[in-house]
């Protein structure tokens, strides 16, 4: 296709990771009540795409996780148990960030109006990071763990931290066999 032949050395010094937030409040059971109100989830500064989750009186922390997962927000919510208490954790589906700062990768605004139950008190426990890569001495960052525009016509899927080299070459024998097989059909 569009790829040019050549040999390259690539060093991946860090992989992209998603933003993670977790409730500061612990809950005795999955059925413990969360205070009524709303959660506003904004990803990568896209305020026009903010998703609002309504917390009704009597909703449990488990119900809130289900509501988040059923919403249009590109996040995954789960309960984490430390052996005795549960916490709600929300993780962005996409790695990295496109905003000015990593802390804007996922913003969850809590608004409480109820009188019963406990507030979630979500805080960041994992900062979104972009992949940091060097190809033949040229530094670059990537939001996903893939580079699809670093080399024309080539997508490089990043598998881990380290250094490797690779060669892009035309495979004339395979190309000839594919053309012959296509013509014979």
PDB file of N, CA and C in Angstrom, residues 56-96:
ATOM      1  N   UNK A  56     -31.406   8.315  42.473  1.00  0.00           N
ATOM      2  CA  UNK A  56     -32.700   8.435  43.138  1.00  0.00           C
ATOM      3  C   UNK A  56     -32.577   8.048  44.612  1.00  0.00           C
ATOM      4  N   UNK A  57     -33.504   8.570  45.448  1.00  0.00           N
ATOM      5  CA  UNK A  57     -33.539   8.161  46.864  1.00  0.00           C
ATOM      6  C   UNK A  57     -33.615   6.648  46.933  1.00  0.00           C
ATOM      7  N   UNK A  58     -32.785   6.037  47.757  1.00  0.00           N
ATOM      8  CA  UNK A  58     -32.803   4.597  47.936  1.00  0.00           C
ATOM      9  C   UNK A  58     -31.913   3.830  46.973  1.00  0.00           C
ATOM     10  N   UNK A  59     -31.275   4.517  45.994  1.00  0.00           N
ATOM     11  CA  UNK A  59     -30.356   3.817  45.088  1.00  0.00           C
ATOM     12  C   UNK A  59     -29.132   3.335  45.867  1.00  0.00           C
ATOM     13  N   UNK A  60     -28.771   2.100  45.621  1.00  0.00           N
ATOM     14  CA  UNK A  60     -27.589   1.530  46.277  1.00  0.00           C
ATOM     15  C   UNK A  60     -26.343   1.842  45.457  1.00  0.00           C
ATOM     16  N   UNK A  61     -25.206   1.640  46.046  1.00  0.00           N
ATOM     17  CA  UNK A  61     -23.940   1.852  45.335  1.00  0.00           C
ATOM     18  C   UNK A  61     -23.852   0.896  44.138  1.00  0.00           C
ATOM     19  N   UNK A  62     -24.419  -0.300  44.264  1.00  0.00           N
ATOM     20  CA  UNK A  62     -24.458  -1.256  43.154  1.00  0.00           C
ATOM     21  C   UNK A  62     -25.357  -0.736  42.030  1.00  0.00           C
ATOM     22  N   UNK A  63     -26.497  -0.138  42.385  1.00  0.00           N
ATOM     23  CA  UNK A  63     -27.414   0.433  41.401  1.00  0.00           C
ATOM     24  C   UNK A  63     -26.740   1.577  40.643  1.00  0.00           C
ATOM     25  N   UNK A  64     -25.955   2.388  41.341  1.00  0.00           N
ATOM     26  CA  UNK A  64     -25.248   3.502  40.698  1.00  0.00           C
ATOM     27  C   UNK A  64     -24.244   2.967  39.684  1.00  0.00           C
ATOM     28  N   UNK A  65     -23.520   1.918  40.026  1.00  0.00           N
ATOM     29  CA  UNK A  65     -22.587   1.301  39.071  1.00  0.00           C
ATOM     30  C   UNK A  65     -23.348   0.826  37.833  1.00  0.00           C
ATOM     31  N   UNK A  66     -24.501   0.198  38.038  1.00  0.00           N
ATOM     32  CA  UNK A  66     -25.317  -0.271  36.914  1.00  0.00           C
ATOM     33  C   UNK A  66     -25.814   0.890  36.056  1.00  0.00           C
ATOM     34  N   UNK A  67     -26.247   1.988  36.691  1.00  0.00           N
ATOM     35  CA  UNK A  67     -26.725   3.149  35.946  1.00  0.00           C
ATOM     36  C   UNK A  67     -25.600   3.772  35.110  1.00  0.00           C
ATOM     37  N   UNK A  68     -24.419   3.842  35.677  1.00  0.00           N
ATOM     38  CA  UNK A  68     -23.280   4.401  34.930  1.00  0.00           C
ATOM     39  C   UNK A  68     -22.981   3.525  33.727  1.00  0.00           C
ATOM     40  N   UNK A  69     -22.951   2.204  33.935  1.00  0.00           N
ATOM     41  CA  UNK A  69     -22.639   1.281  32.837  1.00  0.00           C
ATOM     42  C   UNK A  69     -23.717   1.267  31.754  1.00  0.00           C
ATOM     43  N   UNK A  70     -24.957   1.553  32.124  1.00  0.00           N
ATOM     44  CA  UNK A  70     -26.053   1.571  31.155  1.00  0.00           C
ATOM     45  C   UNK A  70     -26.152   2.908  30.413  1.00  0.00           C
ATOM     46  N   UNK A  71     -25.406   3.891  30.855  1.00  0.00           N
ATOM     47  CA  UNK A  71     -25.466   5.218  30.244  1.00  0.00           C
ATOM     48  C   UNK A  71     -24.639   5.272  28.965  1.00  0.00           C
ATOM     49  N   UNK A  72     -24.669   6.433  28.316  1.00  0.00           N
ATOM     50  CA  UNK A  72     -23.877   6.649  27.106  1.00  0.00           C
ATOM     51  C   UNK A  72     -22.447   7.079  27.414  1.00  0.00           C
ATOM     52  N   UNK A  73     -22.105   7.202  28.677  1.00  0.00           N
ATOM     53  CA  UNK A  73     -20.747   7.613  29.038  1.00  0.00           C
ATOM     54  C   UNK A  73     -19.760   6.506  28.674  1.00  0.00           C
ATOM     55  N   UNK A  74     -18.646   6.879  28.076  1.00  0.00           N
ATOM     56  CA  UNK A  74     -17.620   5.913  27.668  1.00  0.00           C
ATOM     57  C   UNK A  74     -16.722   5.586  28.861  1.00  0.00           C
ATOM     58  N   UNK A  75     -17.346   5.025  29.898  1.00  0.00           N
ATOM     59  CA  UNK A  75     -16.654   4.628  31.128  1.00  0.00           C
ATOM     60  C   UNK A  75     -17.183   3.274  31.577  1.00  0.00           C
ATOM     61  N   UNK A  76     -16.442   2.642  32.463  1.00  0.00           N
ATOM     62  CA  UNK A  76     -16.880   1.391  33.084  1.00  0.00           C
ATOM     63  C   UNK A  76     -16.864   1.595  34.595  1.00  0.00           C
ATOM     64  N   UNK A  77     -17.960   1.236  35.234  1.00  0.00           N
ATOM     65  CA  UNK A  77     -18.056   1.355  36.690  1.00  0.00           C
ATOM     66  C   UNK A  77     -18.107  -0.041  37.298  1.00  0.00           C
ATOM     67  N   UNK A  78     -17.446  -0.191  38.413  1.00  0.00           N
ATOM     68  CA  UNK A  78     -17.435  -1.470  39.110  1.00  0.00           C
ATOM     69  C   UNK A  78     -17.319  -1.224  40.611  1.00  0.00           C
ATOM     70  N   UNK A  79     -17.652  -2.232  41.384  1.00  0.00           N
ATOM     71  CA  UNK A  79     -17.460  -2.162  42.825  1.00  0.00           C
ATOM     72  C   UNK A  79     -16.198  -2.935  43.172  1.00  0.00           C
ATOM     73  N   UNK A  80     -15.407  -2.355  44.042  1.00  0.00           N
ATOM     74  CA  UNK A  80     -14.196  -3.017  44.519  1.00  0.00           C
ATOM     75  C   UNK A  80     -14.367  -3.242  46.016  1.00  0.00           C
ATOM     76  N   UNK A  81     -14.113  -4.465  46.453  1.00  0.00           N
ATOM     77  CA  UNK A  81     -14.246  -4.801  47.868  1.00  0.00           C
ATOM     78  C   UNK A  81     -12.863  -5.100  48.428  1.00  0.00           C
ATOM     79  N   UNK A  82     -12.523  -4.471  49.533  1.00  0.00           N
ATOM     80  CA  UNK A  82     -11.219  -4.704  50.170  1.00  0.00           C
ATOM     81  C   UNK A  82     -11.269  -5.848  51.181  1.00  0.00           C
ATOM     82  N   UNK A  83     -12.362  -6.588  51.180  1.00  0.00           N
ATOM     83  CA  UNK A  83     -12.539  -7.687  52.123  1.00  0.00           C
ATOM     84  C   UNK A  83     -13.651  -7.401  53.113  1.00  0.00           C
ATOM     85  N   UNK A  84     -13.912  -6.114  53.348  1.00  0.00           N
ATOM     86  CA  UNK A  84     -15.006  -5.770  54.252  1.00  0.00           C
ATOM     87  C   UNK A  84     -15.857  -4.609  53.738  1.00  0.00           C
ATOM     88  N   UNK A  85     -15.291  -3.703  52.984  1.00  0.00           N
ATOM     89  CA  UNK A  85     -16.031  -2.539  52.502  1.00  0.00           C
ATOM     90  C   UNK A  85     -15.971  -2.441  50.980  1.00  0.00           C
ATOM     91  N   UNK A  86     -16.987  -1.818  50.412  1.00  0.00           N
ATOM     92  CA  UNK A  86     -17.086  -1.639  48.965  1.00  0.00           C
ATOM     93  C   UNK A  86     -16.840  -0.177  48.599  1.00  0.00           C
ATOM     94  N   UNK A  87     -16.228   0.015  47.451  1.00  0.00           N
ATOM     95  CA  UNK A  87     -16.034   1.348  46.871  1.00  0.00           C
ATOM     96  C   UNK A  87     -16.431   1.273  45.406  1.00  0.00           C
ATOM     97  N   UNK A  88     -16.969   2.377  44.906  1.00  0.00           N
ATOM     98  CA  UNK A  88     -17.298   2.480  43.493  1.00  0.00           C
ATOM     99  C   UNK A  88     -16.068   2.984  42.748  1.00  0.00           C
ATOM    100  N   UNK A  89     -15.711   2.322  41.649  1.00  0.00           N
ATOM    101  CA  UNK A  89     -14.593   2.778  40.817  1.00  0.00           C
ATOM    102  C   UNK A  89     -15.103   3.000  39.395  1.00  0.00           C
ATOM    103  N   UNK A  90     -14.701   4.116  38.801  1.00  0.00           N
ATOM    104  CA  UNK A  90     -15.084   4.473  37.442  1.00  0.00           C
ATOM    105  C   UNK A  90     -13.808   4.641  36.626  1.00  0.00           C
ATOM    106  N   UNK A  91     -13.752   3.950  35.478  1.00  0.00           N
ATOM    107  CA  UNK A  91     -12.561   3.975  34.618  1.00  0.00           C
ATOM    108  C   UNK A  91     -12.974   4.384  33.209  1.00  0.00           C
ATOM    109  N   UNK A  92     -12.270   5.349  32.650  1.00  0.00           N
ATOM    110  CA  UNK A  92     -12.534   5.770  31.268  1.00  0.00           C
ATOM    111  C   UNK A  92     -12.214   4.620  30.321  1.00  0.00           C
ATOM    112  N   UNK A  93     -13.040   4.449  29.279  1.00  0.00           N
ATOM    113  CA  UNK A  93     -12.797   3.375  28.304  1.00  0.00           C
ATOM    114  C   UNK A  93     -11.574   3.666  27.443  1.00  0.00           C
ATOM    115  N   UNK A  94     -11.346   4.936  27.119  1.00  0.00           N
ATOM    116  CA  UNK A  94     -10.204   5.306  26.289  1.00  0.00           C
ATOM    117  C   UNK A  94      -9.012   5.632  27.167  1.00  0.00           C
ATOM    118  N   UNK A  95      -7.838   5.310  26.676  1.00  0.00           N
ATOM    119  CA  UNK A  95      -6.610   5.666  27.369  1.00  0.00           C
ATOM    120  C   UNK A  95      -6.215   7.087  26.990  1.00  0.00           C
ATOM    121  N   UNK A  96      -5.314   7.649  27.775  1.00  0.00           N
ATOM    122  CA  UNK A  96      -4.731   8.943  27.456  1.00  0.00           C
ATOM    123  C   UNK A  96      -5.694  10.101  27.556  1.00  0.00           C
TER     124      UNK A  96
END
